[in-house]
Each structure stands twice: as structure tokens, then as C-alpha cells.
Coordinates of C-alpha atoms and ligand atoms in Angstrom, one line a residue:
Chain D
M1 CA -18.7 16.0 17.3
P2 CA -18.8 15.1 21.0
A3 CA -15.3 15.0 22.4
P4 CA -15.4 12.8 25.5
S5 CA -12.4 13.4 27.5
F6 CA -10.0 10.6 27.6
P7 CA -8.7 9.2 30.9
K8 CA -5.6 10.9 32.0
Y9 CA -3.3 7.9 31.8
F10 CA -3.5 7.9 28.1
G11 CA -2.1 11.4 28.0
R12 CA 1.4 10.4 27.1
V13 CA 0.4 9.0 23.7
F14 CA -3.0 10.4 23.1
G15 CA -3.5 14.0 24.0
G16 CA -7.1 15.2 24.2
R17 CA -8.8 17.1 21.5
D18 CA -10.4 20.4 22.1
G19 CA -12.8 20.0 19.2
K20 CA -11.5 23.1 17.5
S21 CA -7.9 22.9 16.4
V22 CA -5.6 20.0 16.1
P23 CA -2.3 20.8 17.9
P24 CA 0.5 20.6 15.4
P25 CA 2.3 17.3 16.0
D26 CA 5.6 18.0 17.6
K27 CA 8.7 16.4 16.2
G28 CA 10.9 17.8 18.8
D29 CA 10.1 15.8 21.8
F30 CA 11.4 12.5 20.5
K31 CA 8.1 10.8 21.2
L32 CA 8.6 8.8 18.1
I33 CA 12.1 7.7 18.8
P34 CA 12.3 4.6 20.8
G35 CA 14.6 4.1 23.7
N36 CA 13.6 7.0 26.0
E37 CA 10.9 5.0 27.7
L38 CA 11.4 2.3 30.3
P39 CA 10.2 -1.0 28.7
S40 CA 8.6 -2.1 31.9
Q41 CA 6.5 1.1 32.0
M42 CA 5.3 0.5 28.4
D43 CA 4.3 -3.2 29.0
A44 CA 2.7 -2.6 32.3
W45 CA -0.5 -1.5 30.5
W46 CA -0.9 -4.9 29.0
W47 CA -1.8 -6.0 32.5
L48 CA -4.7 -3.7 32.4
V49 CA -5.9 -5.2 29.2
G50 CA -5.4 -8.7 30.7
A51 CA -7.3 -7.6 33.9
V52 CA -10.4 -6.5 31.9
V53 CA -10.4 -9.7 29.8
L54 CA -10.1 -11.7 33.0
L55 CA -13.0 -9.7 34.6
I56 CA -15.2 -10.4 31.6
A57 CA -14.2 -14.1 31.6
L58 CA -14.9 -14.5 35.3
L59 CA -18.3 -12.8 35.0
M60 CA -19.2 -15.1 32.1
I61 CA -18.0 -18.3 33.9
F62 CA -19.4 -17.7 37.3
K63 CA -22.6 -15.9 36.4
P64 CA -23.4 -17.2 32.9
D65 CA -27.0 -15.9 33.5
P66 CA -27.1 -13.1 32.5
Y67 CA -23.5 -12.3 31.5
L68 CA -22.8 -15.1 29.1
K69 CA -26.2 -14.6 27.5
I70 CA -25.6 -10.9 27.1
V71 CA -22.2 -11.5 25.4
R72 CA -23.8 -14.1 23.1
F73 CA -26.6 -11.7 22.3
V74 CA -24.5 -8.7 21.6
S75 CA -21.6 -10.5 19.9
D76 CA -22.9 -9.8 16.4
G77 CA -23.2 -6.1 17.4
L78 CA -19.6 -6.2 18.6
W79 CA -18.6 -7.6 15.2
I80 CA -20.5 -4.8 13.4
T81 CA -18.8 -2.2 15.6
I82 CA -15.3 -3.6 14.8
L83 CA -16.1 -3.9 11.1
L84 CA -17.6 -0.4 11.0
T85 CA -14.5 1.1 12.7
V86 CA -11.9 -0.7 10.6
I87 CA -13.6 -0.2 7.2
S88 CA -14.4 3.5 8.0
F89 CA -10.8 4.1 9.2
V90 CA -9.3 2.9 5.9
F91 CA -11.4 5.4 4.0
I92 CA -10.8 8.1 6.6
L93 CA -7.0 7.8 6.1
I94 CA -7.5 8.1 2.3
V95 CA -9.8 11.2 2.7
G96 CA -7.4 12.6 5.3
I97 CA -4.4 12.4 3.0
I98 CA -6.3 13.9 0.1
G99 CA -7.9 16.6 2.3
G100 CA -4.5 17.3 4.0
L101 CA -2.8 17.8 0.6
G102 CA -5.8 19.9 -0.5
R103 CA -5.4 22.2 2.5
I104 CA -1.8 22.9 1.6
A105 CA -2.4 23.1 -2.2
K106 CA -1.2 26.2 -4.0
N107 CA -4.1 25.9 -6.4
P108 CA -6.8 28.2 -4.9
V109 CA -9.8 26.2 -6.1
I110 CA -8.5 23.0 -4.4
H111 CA -7.5 24.8 -1.3
F112 CA -10.9 26.5 -1.1
L113 CA -12.8 23.3 -1.5
A114 CA -10.7 21.5 1.1
T115 CA -11.1 24.3 3.5
I116 CA -14.8 24.6 3.1
Y117 CA -15.1 20.8 3.6
V118 CA -13.1 20.8 6.8
E119 CA -14.7 23.9 8.3
C120 CA -18.3 22.9 7.6
V121 CA -18.0 19.3 8.7
R122 CA -16.3 20.3 11.9
G123 CA -19.1 22.6 12.8
I124 CA -21.8 20.0 12.7
P125 CA -22.3 17.3 15.4
L126 CA -21.5 13.8 14.3
L127 CA -24.9 12.5 15.4
V128 CA -26.7 15.1 13.2
Q129 CA -24.4 14.2 10.3
L130 CA -25.2 10.4 10.7
I131 CA -28.9 11.1 10.9
W132 CA -28.6 13.3 7.8
W133 CA -26.9 10.6 5.8
Y134 CA -29.4 8.0 6.9
F135 CA -32.6 9.9 6.5
A136 CA -32.0 12.8 4.3
A137 CA -29.4 11.6 1.8
P138 CA -31.4 8.7 0.3
V139 CA -34.4 11.1 -0.3
A140 CA -32.1 13.6 -1.9
I141 CA -30.5 11.0 -4.1
Q142 CA -34.0 9.7 -5.2
S143 CA -35.3 13.2 -5.9
F144 CA -32.2 14.1 -7.9
G145 CA -32.5 10.8 -9.8
K146 CA -36.1 11.6 -10.7
W147 CA -35.2 15.1 -11.7
I148 CA -32.4 14.0 -14.1
N149 CA -34.5 10.9 -15.1
F150 CA -31.8 8.4 -14.0
A151 CA -33.4 5.2 -12.9
P152 CA -30.7 3.7 -10.7
M153 CA -30.6 6.9 -8.6
A154 CA -34.4 7.4 -8.6
E155 CA -34.9 3.9 -7.2
Y156 CA -32.0 4.1 -4.8
R157 CA -32.6 1.9 -1.7
S158 CA -30.6 2.9 1.3
N159 CA -28.1 0.6 2.9
A160 CA -27.7 1.4 6.6
F161 CA -24.1 0.1 6.8
V162 CA -22.9 2.0 3.7
L163 CA -24.5 5.2 4.9
A164 CA -23.1 4.8 8.3
V165 CA -19.6 4.4 6.8
V166 CA -20.1 7.4 4.6
G167 CA -21.2 9.5 7.6
L168 CA -18.3 8.5 9.7
V169 CA -15.8 8.9 6.9
V170 CA -17.0 12.4 5.9
C171 CA -16.9 13.6 9.5
Y172 CA -13.6 11.9 10.6
G173 CA -12.0 12.6 7.3
A174 CA -12.2 16.3 8.0
Y175 CA -10.4 15.9 11.3
M176 CA -7.9 13.6 9.7
S177 CA -7.3 16.2 7.0
E178 CA -6.2 18.7 9.6
I179 CA -4.0 16.1 11.3
F180 CA -2.3 15.3 8.0
R181 CA -2.0 19.0 7.1
A182 CA -0.3 19.8 10.3
G183 CA 1.9 16.7 9.9
I184 CA 3.0 17.6 6.4
Q185 CA 3.6 21.2 7.4
S186 CA 5.8 20.1 10.3
I187 CA 8.3 18.7 7.8
H188 CA 11.0 21.2 7.1
K189 CA 10.6 22.8 3.6
G190 CA 14.2 22.0 2.8
Q191 CA 13.0 18.4 2.4
I192 CA 10.7 19.2 -0.5
E193 CA 13.3 21.5 -2.0
A194 CA 16.0 18.8 -1.8
A195 CA 13.6 16.4 -3.5
R196 CA 12.4 18.7 -6.2
S197 CA 16.0 20.0 -6.9
Q198 CA 16.7 16.4 -7.9
G199 CA 13.9 16.5 -10.5
M200 CA 11.2 14.7 -8.5
T201 CA 7.7 15.8 -9.3
Y202 CA 5.5 17.3 -6.5
M203 CA 3.7 13.9 -6.1
Q204 CA 7.0 11.9 -6.1
A205 CA 8.4 14.2 -3.4
M206 CA 5.2 13.8 -1.3
R207 CA 5.1 10.1 -1.7
Y208 CA 8.8 9.2 -1.1
V209 CA 10.1 12.1 1.0
I210 CA 7.4 14.1 2.8
L211 CA 4.6 11.6 3.6
P212 CA 6.9 8.9 5.1
Q213 CA 8.2 11.5 7.5
A214 CA 4.8 13.0 8.1
I215 CA 3.3 9.6 8.9
R216 CA 5.7 9.1 11.7
V217 CA 4.8 12.5 13.1
V218 CA 1.0 12.0 12.9
L219 CA 1.0 8.5 14.2
P220 CA 0.0 9.5 17.8
P221 CA -2.9 11.8 16.8
V222 CA -4.0 9.4 14.1
G223 CA -4.1 6.6 16.7
N224 CA -6.1 8.9 18.9
E225 CA -8.7 9.3 16.1
F226 CA -8.9 5.5 15.8
I227 CA -9.7 5.1 19.5
M228 CA -12.3 8.0 19.3
L229 CA -13.8 6.3 16.3
I230 CA -14.4 3.0 18.1
K231 CA -16.4 4.9 20.7
D232 CA -18.2 7.2 18.2
T233 CA -19.5 4.3 16.2
S234 CA -21.9 3.8 19.1
L235 CA -23.8 6.8 17.6
V236 CA -24.8 4.7 14.6
S237 CA -27.2 2.9 16.9
A238 CA -29.4 5.9 16.4
V239 CA -29.7 5.2 12.7
A240 CA -30.8 1.6 12.6
M241 CA -27.4 -0.1 12.7
A242 CA -27.4 -3.1 15.0
D243 CA -24.0 -2.3 16.5
L244 CA -22.8 -3.2 20.0
T245 CA -24.8 -0.3 21.7
R246 CA -28.0 -1.1 19.9
R247 CA -27.8 -4.8 20.6
G248 CA -27.2 -3.9 24.3
R249 CA -30.4 -1.7 24.3
E250 CA -32.3 -4.5 22.6
Y251 CA -31.2 -7.0 25.3
M252 CA -32.0 -4.6 28.1
S253 CA -35.5 -3.9 26.9
A254 CA -36.2 -7.6 26.5
H255 CA -34.8 -8.6 29.9
M256 CA -35.0 -5.5 32.0
N257 CA -31.6 -5.8 33.6
P258 CA -29.9 -2.4 32.8
I259 CA -27.0 -2.8 35.3
E260 CA -25.7 -6.1 34.0
T261 CA -26.3 -5.3 30.3
W262 CA -24.7 -1.8 30.3
T263 CA -21.9 -2.9 32.5
M264 CA -21.0 -5.7 30.1
V265 CA -21.4 -3.4 27.0
A266 CA -19.2 -0.8 28.7
L267 CA -16.6 -3.5 29.5
L268 CA -16.6 -4.7 25.9
Y269 CA -16.0 -1.2 24.6
L270 CA -13.3 -0.7 27.2
I271 CA -11.5 -3.9 26.1
L272 CA -11.6 -2.7 22.5
T273 CA -10.1 0.7 23.2
L274 CA -7.6 -0.6 25.7
F275 CA -6.4 -3.3 23.3
F276 CA -6.1 -1.0 20.3
T277 CA -4.4 1.6 22.4
R278 CA -1.7 -0.9 23.3
V279 CA -1.4 -1.9 19.6
L280 CA -0.9 1.7 18.7
V281 CA 1.7 2.3 21.4
W282 CA 3.6 -0.7 20.1
L283 CA 3.3 0.5 16.5
E284 CA 4.6 3.9 17.5
K285 CA 7.5 2.4 19.4
N286 CA 8.6 0.6 16.3
R287 CA 8.5 3.5 13.9
G288 CA 11.5 5.6 14.8
Y289 CA 14.2 6.0 12.2
E290 CA 17.4 6.2 14.2
K291 CA 17.7 2.5 14.8
Chain B
M1 CA 31.4 27.2 -33.5
T2 CA 31.4 28.8 -30.0
E3 CA 29.1 27.1 -27.6
A4 CA 26.4 29.2 -25.9
P5 CA 27.0 29.7 -22.1
I6 CA 25.4 26.8 -20.2
I7 CA 23.6 29.3 -17.9
Q8 CA 22.3 32.5 -19.4
I9 CA 20.6 35.0 -17.1
Q10 CA 19.2 38.1 -18.7
D11 CA 17.9 41.1 -16.7
V12 CA 16.1 38.9 -14.1
H13 CA 13.9 40.6 -11.5
K14 CA 12.5 38.8 -8.5
Y15 CA 10.0 40.2 -5.9
F16 CA 8.9 38.7 -2.6
G17 CA 5.8 40.7 -2.1
R18 CA 7.2 44.2 -1.7
V19 CA 10.8 43.1 -1.3
H20 CA 12.7 43.5 -4.6
A21 CA 15.2 40.7 -4.1
L22 CA 16.8 40.6 -7.5
R23 CA 17.1 43.9 -9.4
G24 CA 18.1 43.1 -13.0
I25 CA 20.7 40.4 -12.9
T26 CA 22.5 39.6 -16.1
L27 CA 25.1 36.9 -16.0
N28 CA 26.5 34.2 -18.4
I29 CA 28.3 31.2 -17.1
N30 CA 30.2 28.9 -19.5
A31 CA 30.4 25.1 -19.2
G32 CA 33.3 24.2 -16.9
E33 CA 33.4 27.5 -15.1
V34 CA 33.5 27.7 -11.3
V35 CA 31.9 30.9 -10.1
V36 CA 31.9 32.1 -6.5
I37 CA 29.2 34.5 -5.4
L38 CA 29.7 36.6 -2.3
G39 CA 27.9 39.5 -0.7
P40 CA 26.2 40.7 2.5
S41 CA 23.3 38.9 4.0
G42 CA 20.0 39.6 2.2
S43 CA 21.8 40.6 -1.0
G44 CA 19.9 38.0 -3.0
K45 CA 22.6 35.3 -3.5
S46 CA 20.4 32.4 -2.4
T47 CA 17.5 33.8 -4.4
L48 CA 19.6 34.0 -7.6
L49 CA 20.9 30.4 -7.1
R50 CA 17.4 29.2 -6.5
C51 CA 16.1 30.9 -9.6
I52 CA 18.6 28.9 -11.6
N53 CA 16.9 25.6 -10.8
H54 CA 13.5 27.3 -10.5
L55 CA 13.0 26.7 -6.8
E56 CA 12.1 30.3 -6.9
V57 CA 10.1 31.6 -9.8
Y58 CA 11.5 34.9 -11.2
N59 CA 9.2 37.6 -12.2
T60 CA 10.7 39.2 -15.3
G61 CA 13.7 38.5 -17.5
K62 CA 15.0 35.2 -18.8
I63 CA 17.0 32.3 -17.6
I64 CA 18.2 29.7 -20.0
V65 CA 19.9 26.6 -18.6
D66 CA 21.5 24.1 -21.0
N67 CA 19.5 25.7 -23.9
I68 CA 16.2 25.3 -22.1
L69 CA 14.3 28.4 -21.2
L70 CA 13.0 28.1 -17.7
K71 CA 9.4 29.2 -17.8
S72 CA 6.9 26.5 -18.5
A73 CA 6.2 23.8 -16.0
Q74 CA 7.0 20.9 -18.2
N75 CA 10.7 21.6 -18.7
I76 CA 11.4 22.4 -15.1
N77 CA 12.0 18.8 -14.0
T78 CA 14.1 18.2 -17.2
V79 CA 16.3 21.1 -16.1
R80 CA 16.4 20.2 -12.5
R81 CA 17.8 16.8 -13.1
E82 CA 20.7 18.4 -14.9
V83 CA 21.3 20.8 -12.0
G84 CA 22.5 19.5 -8.7
M85 CA 22.0 21.6 -5.6
V86 CA 23.7 21.5 -2.2
F87 CA 22.1 23.3 0.7
Q88 CA 23.4 25.0 3.7
Q89 CA 21.3 22.8 6.0
F90 CA 22.2 19.6 4.0
N91 CA 18.5 18.6 3.8
L92 CA 19.3 14.9 3.7
F93 CA 16.2 12.7 4.0
P94 CA 16.2 11.6 7.7
H95 CA 14.0 8.5 7.2
L96 CA 16.4 7.0 4.6
T97 CA 19.8 5.5 5.0
V98 CA 22.8 7.2 3.4
L99 CA 22.6 4.7 0.6
D100 CA 18.9 5.2 0.0
N101 CA 19.4 9.0 0.1
V102 CA 21.8 8.7 -2.8
T103 CA 19.7 6.1 -4.8
L104 CA 16.2 7.4 -4.4
A105 CA 16.1 10.0 -7.1
Q106 CA 18.2 7.9 -9.4
K107 CA 15.6 5.2 -9.2
I108 CA 12.4 7.3 -9.5
V109 CA 13.7 10.2 -11.7
R110 CA 16.4 8.6 -13.8
K111 CA 14.6 5.2 -13.7
R112 CA 17.8 3.3 -13.1
D113 CA 17.4 -0.2 -11.8
P114 CA 18.3 -0.7 -8.1
A115 CA 21.5 -2.6 -8.7
E116 CA 22.9 0.1 -11.0
A117 CA 21.8 2.9 -8.7
K118 CA 23.4 1.2 -5.8
K119 CA 26.7 0.8 -7.7
I120 CA 26.7 4.4 -8.7
A121 CA 25.9 5.5 -5.2
L122 CA 28.7 3.4 -3.6
D123 CA 31.2 4.8 -6.1
L124 CA 30.2 8.3 -5.3
L125 CA 30.2 7.7 -1.5
K126 CA 33.7 6.4 -1.9
K127 CA 34.7 9.5 -3.9
V128 CA 33.5 11.7 -1.0
G129 CA 35.2 9.5 1.5
I130 CA 32.2 8.1 3.3
E131 CA 31.4 4.7 1.8
H132 CA 31.8 2.9 5.1
K133 CA 28.7 4.8 6.5
F134 CA 26.4 3.7 3.7
D135 CA 23.8 2.1 6.0
C136 CA 23.8 4.8 8.6
Y137 CA 20.9 7.3 9.0
P138 CA 21.8 10.9 8.5
G139 CA 21.1 11.7 12.1
Q140 CA 24.1 9.5 13.0
L141 CA 26.6 11.5 10.9
S142 CA 28.5 14.6 11.7
G143 CA 27.7 17.8 9.8
G144 CA 30.7 17.5 7.5
Q145 CA 29.8 13.9 6.7
Q146 CA 26.2 14.8 6.0
Q147 CA 27.2 17.5 3.6
R148 CA 29.5 15.1 1.7
V149 CA 26.6 12.7 1.4
A150 CA 24.4 15.6 0.1
I151 CA 27.1 16.3 -2.5
A152 CA 27.1 12.6 -3.5
R153 CA 23.3 12.6 -3.7
A154 CA 23.4 15.6 -6.1
L155 CA 26.2 14.1 -8.2
A156 CA 24.3 10.8 -8.5
M157 CA 22.0 12.4 -11.0
N158 CA 25.0 13.2 -13.3
P159 CA 24.3 16.9 -13.3
K160 CA 25.9 19.2 -15.7
I161 CA 25.9 22.0 -13.2
M162 CA 26.2 22.0 -9.4
L163 CA 24.9 24.8 -7.3
F164 CA 26.1 25.2 -3.7
D165 CA 24.4 27.6 -1.3
E166 CA 26.8 28.3 1.6
P167 CA 27.7 24.6 1.8
T168 CA 30.1 25.1 4.7
S169 CA 28.5 27.8 6.8
A170 CA 26.6 25.4 9.1
L171 CA 29.7 23.4 9.8
D172 CA 32.2 23.4 12.6
P173 CA 35.6 24.8 11.5
E174 CA 37.3 21.4 11.6
M175 CA 34.7 20.0 9.1
I176 CA 34.9 22.8 6.6
K177 CA 38.0 21.5 5.0
E178 CA 36.7 18.0 4.3
V179 CA 33.8 19.5 2.4
L180 CA 35.9 22.1 0.5
D181 CA 38.3 19.3 -0.5
V182 CA 35.5 17.4 -2.1
M183 CA 34.3 20.6 -3.9
L184 CA 37.9 21.4 -5.0
A185 CA 38.2 17.9 -6.5
L186 CA 35.0 18.4 -8.3
A187 CA 36.1 21.7 -9.7
K188 CA 39.3 20.1 -11.0
E189 CA 37.3 17.5 -12.9
G190 CA 35.7 20.3 -14.9
M191 CA 32.2 20.5 -13.3
T192 CA 30.4 23.7 -13.8
M193 CA 29.8 25.1 -10.4
V194 CA 28.1 28.1 -8.9
V195 CA 29.0 28.5 -5.3
V196 CA 27.7 31.0 -2.8
S197 CA 30.4 31.1 -0.2
H198 CA 32.7 33.4 1.7
E199 CA 35.5 30.9 1.7
M200 CA 38.2 33.0 0.1
G201 CA 40.7 30.2 0.1
F202 CA 38.3 28.0 -2.0
A203 CA 37.6 30.9 -4.3
R204 CA 41.3 31.5 -4.9
A205 CA 42.1 27.9 -5.5
A206 CA 39.1 26.8 -7.6
A207 CA 37.1 29.7 -9.0
S208 CA 37.6 31.3 -12.4
R209 CA 35.4 34.2 -11.4
A210 CA 34.2 35.8 -8.2
I211 CA 31.0 37.9 -8.2
F212 CA 30.1 40.4 -5.6
M213 CA 26.4 41.1 -5.1
D214 CA 24.6 43.7 -3.0
E215 CA 21.0 44.7 -2.8
G216 CA 19.9 42.3 -5.6
Q217 CA 22.5 43.5 -8.1
I218 CA 25.9 42.4 -9.3
I219 CA 28.2 45.1 -8.2
E220 CA 31.5 43.8 -9.5
Q221 CA 33.0 40.6 -10.9
G222 CA 36.4 39.4 -11.9
P223 CA 39.1 36.8 -11.2
P224 CA 39.1 36.1 -7.5
E225 CA 42.6 37.3 -6.9
Q226 CA 41.8 40.6 -8.6
L227 CA 38.4 41.1 -6.9
F228 CA 39.8 40.4 -3.5
S229 CA 43.0 42.3 -3.7
A230 CA 42.0 45.2 -5.9
P231 CA 38.3 45.8 -5.8
T232 CA 37.2 48.9 -7.8
Q233 CA 33.8 49.6 -6.1
E234 CA 33.4 51.2 -2.7
R235 CA 30.8 48.6 -1.5
T236 CA 33.0 45.7 -2.5
K237 CA 35.9 47.2 -0.5
L238 CA 33.8 47.8 2.5
F239 CA 32.4 44.3 2.4
L240 CA 35.8 42.7 1.9
S241 CA 37.3 44.6 4.7
K242 CA 34.6 43.3 7.0
V243 CA 34.9 39.7 5.8
L244 CA 38.7 39.7 5.9
Q245 CA 38.7 41.0 9.5
I246 CA 37.1 37.9 10.8
Ligands
ATP301 N1 10.7 33.2 0.8 C1 10.9 34.5 0.9 N2 9.9 35.3 1.3 C2 10.0 36.6 1.5 N3 11.2 37.2 1.3 C3 12.3 36.5 1.0 C4 12.2 35.1 0.8 N4 13.4 34.6 0.5 C5 14.2 35.7 0.5 N5 13.6 36.8 0.8 C6 14.1 38.2 0.9 O1 14.9 38.4 -0.3 C7 16.1 39.1 0.0 C8 17.2 38.2 -0.5 O2 17.3 37.0 0.2 P1 18.4 35.9 0.0 O3 18.1 34.8 0.9 O4 18.5 35.7 -1.4 O5 19.7 36.6 0.5 P2 21.2 36.0 0.7 O6 22.1 36.9 0.0 O7 21.2 34.6 0.4 O8 21.4 36.2 2.2 P3 22.1 35.2 3.3 O9 23.6 35.5 3.2 O10 21.6 35.7 4.6 O11 21.7 33.8 3.0 C9 16.1 39.3 1.5 O12 15.7 40.6 1.7 C10 15.1 38.3 2.0 O13 14.5 38.8 3.2
MG302 MG1 21.4 32.8 1.5

């Protein structure tokens, strides 16, 4: 997966990813406990969001041709990008929790399967995975369907959106599994012992004691994944999805104005990532336990 | 009819890889008994305690708690809810308030309704002298207060047996007494208690039996007064002379 480096000023909340290992989330630095950050410093970044919105608005008002036209043309792509990100992310969280639990499972079969999944997926570029799901998977499903003589599979018609979601979820799920594994392991083992010594089952202890604590720990890296995902959905434009990037390309080839088109597309991505970064910072700020 | 001991430990061995942590422990504890276990660091005291509620799985031998043989996975949770445990590091749940710490397992393990669980919790918090802190988070309490909450949390499950693993050794001296007082009151009520602790005063005041362990074995046991003042084994004498010096 490409790991574009993130601008430095996001560093406080969203550390970069080296593409290999996820740094264990650190509970010790009180990142999650509100109150050690000047409120003015936190809120100042909303100005940046506002400034970009204003810039886009001014461009559209004072130069409607081409900017307003571009925005109108790509707006359905923008919607696809948001939808793809949000839907994928819900499933990514589910896969991440299951994968994370699998990675720490005592059962050797589960542990082995989870590890194979994570290691293999992380070794293949996201673009290649997306292309595989779009072009290879449907053929594989059809051949398999013919082989076992199962009509619904043999006549499988691919759905670009579903396959794009599958591709993103499989890939990001692996990274998310590692984040959850590290988060769960960062919780002191005395916690699970205390829970189990009161007769809770392993699943109850996870659900009521370990995961609520782990989620607070993993919130920053999980937020980072979300921002990365917004940007990485642009790769689905390679597999026939009419997302923001693809709509931008279509507009550009029709009107031959690359500077205006790609500047606007870039600004639209920027506004998405800036906005969600702010939302995540706000979420993080409101999740400490020592009220 | 004489009742069978509530805890029966027969020739239990426990290995951690190559470390032979328990080397043939045999021990019976009757209902209502208060047993204090002492011994040098690494002698297997914690391991023995943790085998009683199956936080550690022993390798050979037999442990029967409240007539249930600890071996198969199904009955472990049945036994665990009858056995409360208090840890050296308190292990309160930091994301829950004091009240929620004490009601959580009542609700999901004992299936009590929230109002009933809350009432039981508040009564127990009162008993350990900390009811006014019920909506604090553990991080806002002193060590002694946290340990008393941990005791209340264990008691909320109505255990028949309470295990204490060095409950006061992470505490500042001025807080030790408040925790020991709670334990003493519990002992007076007839709770079956197994306490790993080097608090001689508590052992003298509350324990019916003191057990000295070394290198995974029980070296010597007897009434606390007798064990402390007239130990028969060399190793016990050596250990006691070290502990008493401090
Ligand atoms: N989880 C574990 N993995 C490996 N070895 C362990 C583990 N737990 C305990 N041991 C080893 O088993 C032996 C007994 O340990 P145990 O914790 O029961 O001693 P203890 O008497 O409670 O000591 P202390 O007074 O320091 O708490 C020690 O040698 C210890 O190193
Ligand atoms: Mg110990």
C-alpha cells in the first residue's frame, strides 16, 4: 500500500506509518486525557478548514467557469468517495476487531489464519489488490461456480462498488487488525485477570473491560487509517469506479483544463481530510476517562 | 457428617516452561478458615493462589474447590464466581466509576438487575468505608481506597472464598491499616480466606493457620503464633529472621 507521508502538522495526533509495523499505541503520554492541550491551539485548526472552504467558495463564485462547472460535474464522484470511505470503514473496524482478537488468540489455528491474512495482505500493493478483486475475483467465482455446478455463482455479475469495498476492507482490515492487536496488548493483563476472576467469560471480559479501554488507546491510529482511507479510495478510479478522481479525469479530458480541474479535485480531497481530522481530534478530546 | 474441606489441593505440580514453580503441594482448607501464606519471593505463593481459581492451569495433581474439580473449561466460571480475588495492583477497571466497577460482574455474571446490583454495591462500599466516592474513577482514589474498592468488587459476587495476593504490599504504610482492618472484619464474619502476606500482625490477629512456602513446596505450617515464635525448620527460621528484622 502506498504510504504518502502526511504533512508535519498532523503529527501530534496522527503519526506517520512506515508501512511495516504499527507502533504500539502508547498509553503513557496522556494523549487521550483532555486538559493538557491549550483549547485555543486545538481550535485554531478549524480556521484552516474554514479557509479552504472559503477558497473553494470564492473560486466558484468569482470564476464559475470552469470552477462551478467542475464542482457540479465531480459532485457525484465526491459522493461516491465519501460513501465508499464510510461504508468500507465500518467493515474495516469489524474485520480489525476480529483480526486483532485472532492475532492474540491462544488457539493456534485461529492465530495462524489471522497472521497469514495480515502478513500476506500487507505485502501486496493496494492498487494490485483492487485490480485483483475487480478483474480476477469475478472470473474466479464464475469458474468455481461452474465447477461445483452452482448457478448463482457461475452467473455471477460483478458489481464495481461491492468489489471496491471488498478490496479496501480486505487490505485496510489487515492494518486495522494490527492496530487493534497492539491496542489490546497494551492493556495490562491484570485487567483481564480481574475480569475473569469474577467469573466473566473471555468474550465478556473483552467486551466490557478490555475493548472499551483499548478503543481509547487506538483512537489516534484508527483515525489516521480513516484519513488514509479517504485518500486511498482514489485508487478505485483505476477499476471503473466513478469516484472523485475518475470524475476529475473525465472532466479534464473533455475540457482540456488540467490546472483548474486537478486543483479543484485536490482542494476537495483536502477539505475532506481536514474536516475529518478535526472531527477525530474532537472525538479524541472527548474520550478520556478521568473527567 | 463432617464436611469436606472447601479447598482440597492434592499433590499439585506447576511448570512454567522449565521453571518448576509448584512441587507437589497438598493442602486442605476448611470453610471459615483464614490461612496466611508466606515465603520468599519466587517461592510460588502467587502461583498457588492463582491455581485455586484457575488463572494458572496446574499440570498434575488435583484441586477441588467447593466440591468442583477444577479441570474442565465449563466449570471454571462456576468456580470463579464463588472465589473472589484481590490483587497486589488492585486491577480496578479504570474506564468505569467505582460504582460500575462493583456492579459490572454482578450484572453480567450474576445477572442481577441494575437496581439490585447498585444497592448491593453501595452497601459493600459503605462496609469498606468508601461509599462517598461511588462516582469517582479509580484514578482519582488513593491506593488504599482503590484496594478497598477492589475488595468490595470481589465481595459483590457473594464469594464463599476470598483470595488475597499481597493486598497491602503496593501501599504506603499509612494506608496498610485501612485495608487490613477491612480484611480483619471480613475474617471475623467467618469468610474463608487465603492470604499471601507478610503482615505478621494480621496473621496473628486473624489467621487460624500460617503456611511457610519455599521453592514451590510447603515447608512448615501451624498456628501463626507457633510458626512465628517457634519454627521447627531451618529455612523458616532464616526467612523469619530476615522478615522480622525489617
Ligand atoms: N507467567 C509466568 N511465566 C514464567 N514463569 C513464571 C510465571 N509466573 C511465575 N513464574 C515463576 O514461577 C516461580 C514462582 O512465582 P510466584 O509468582 O508464584 O512467586 P511468589 O512466591 O508469588 O513471589 P513474590 O513474592 O515475588 O510475588 C518464580 O520462579 C517465577 O519466576
Ligand atoms: Mg507473588
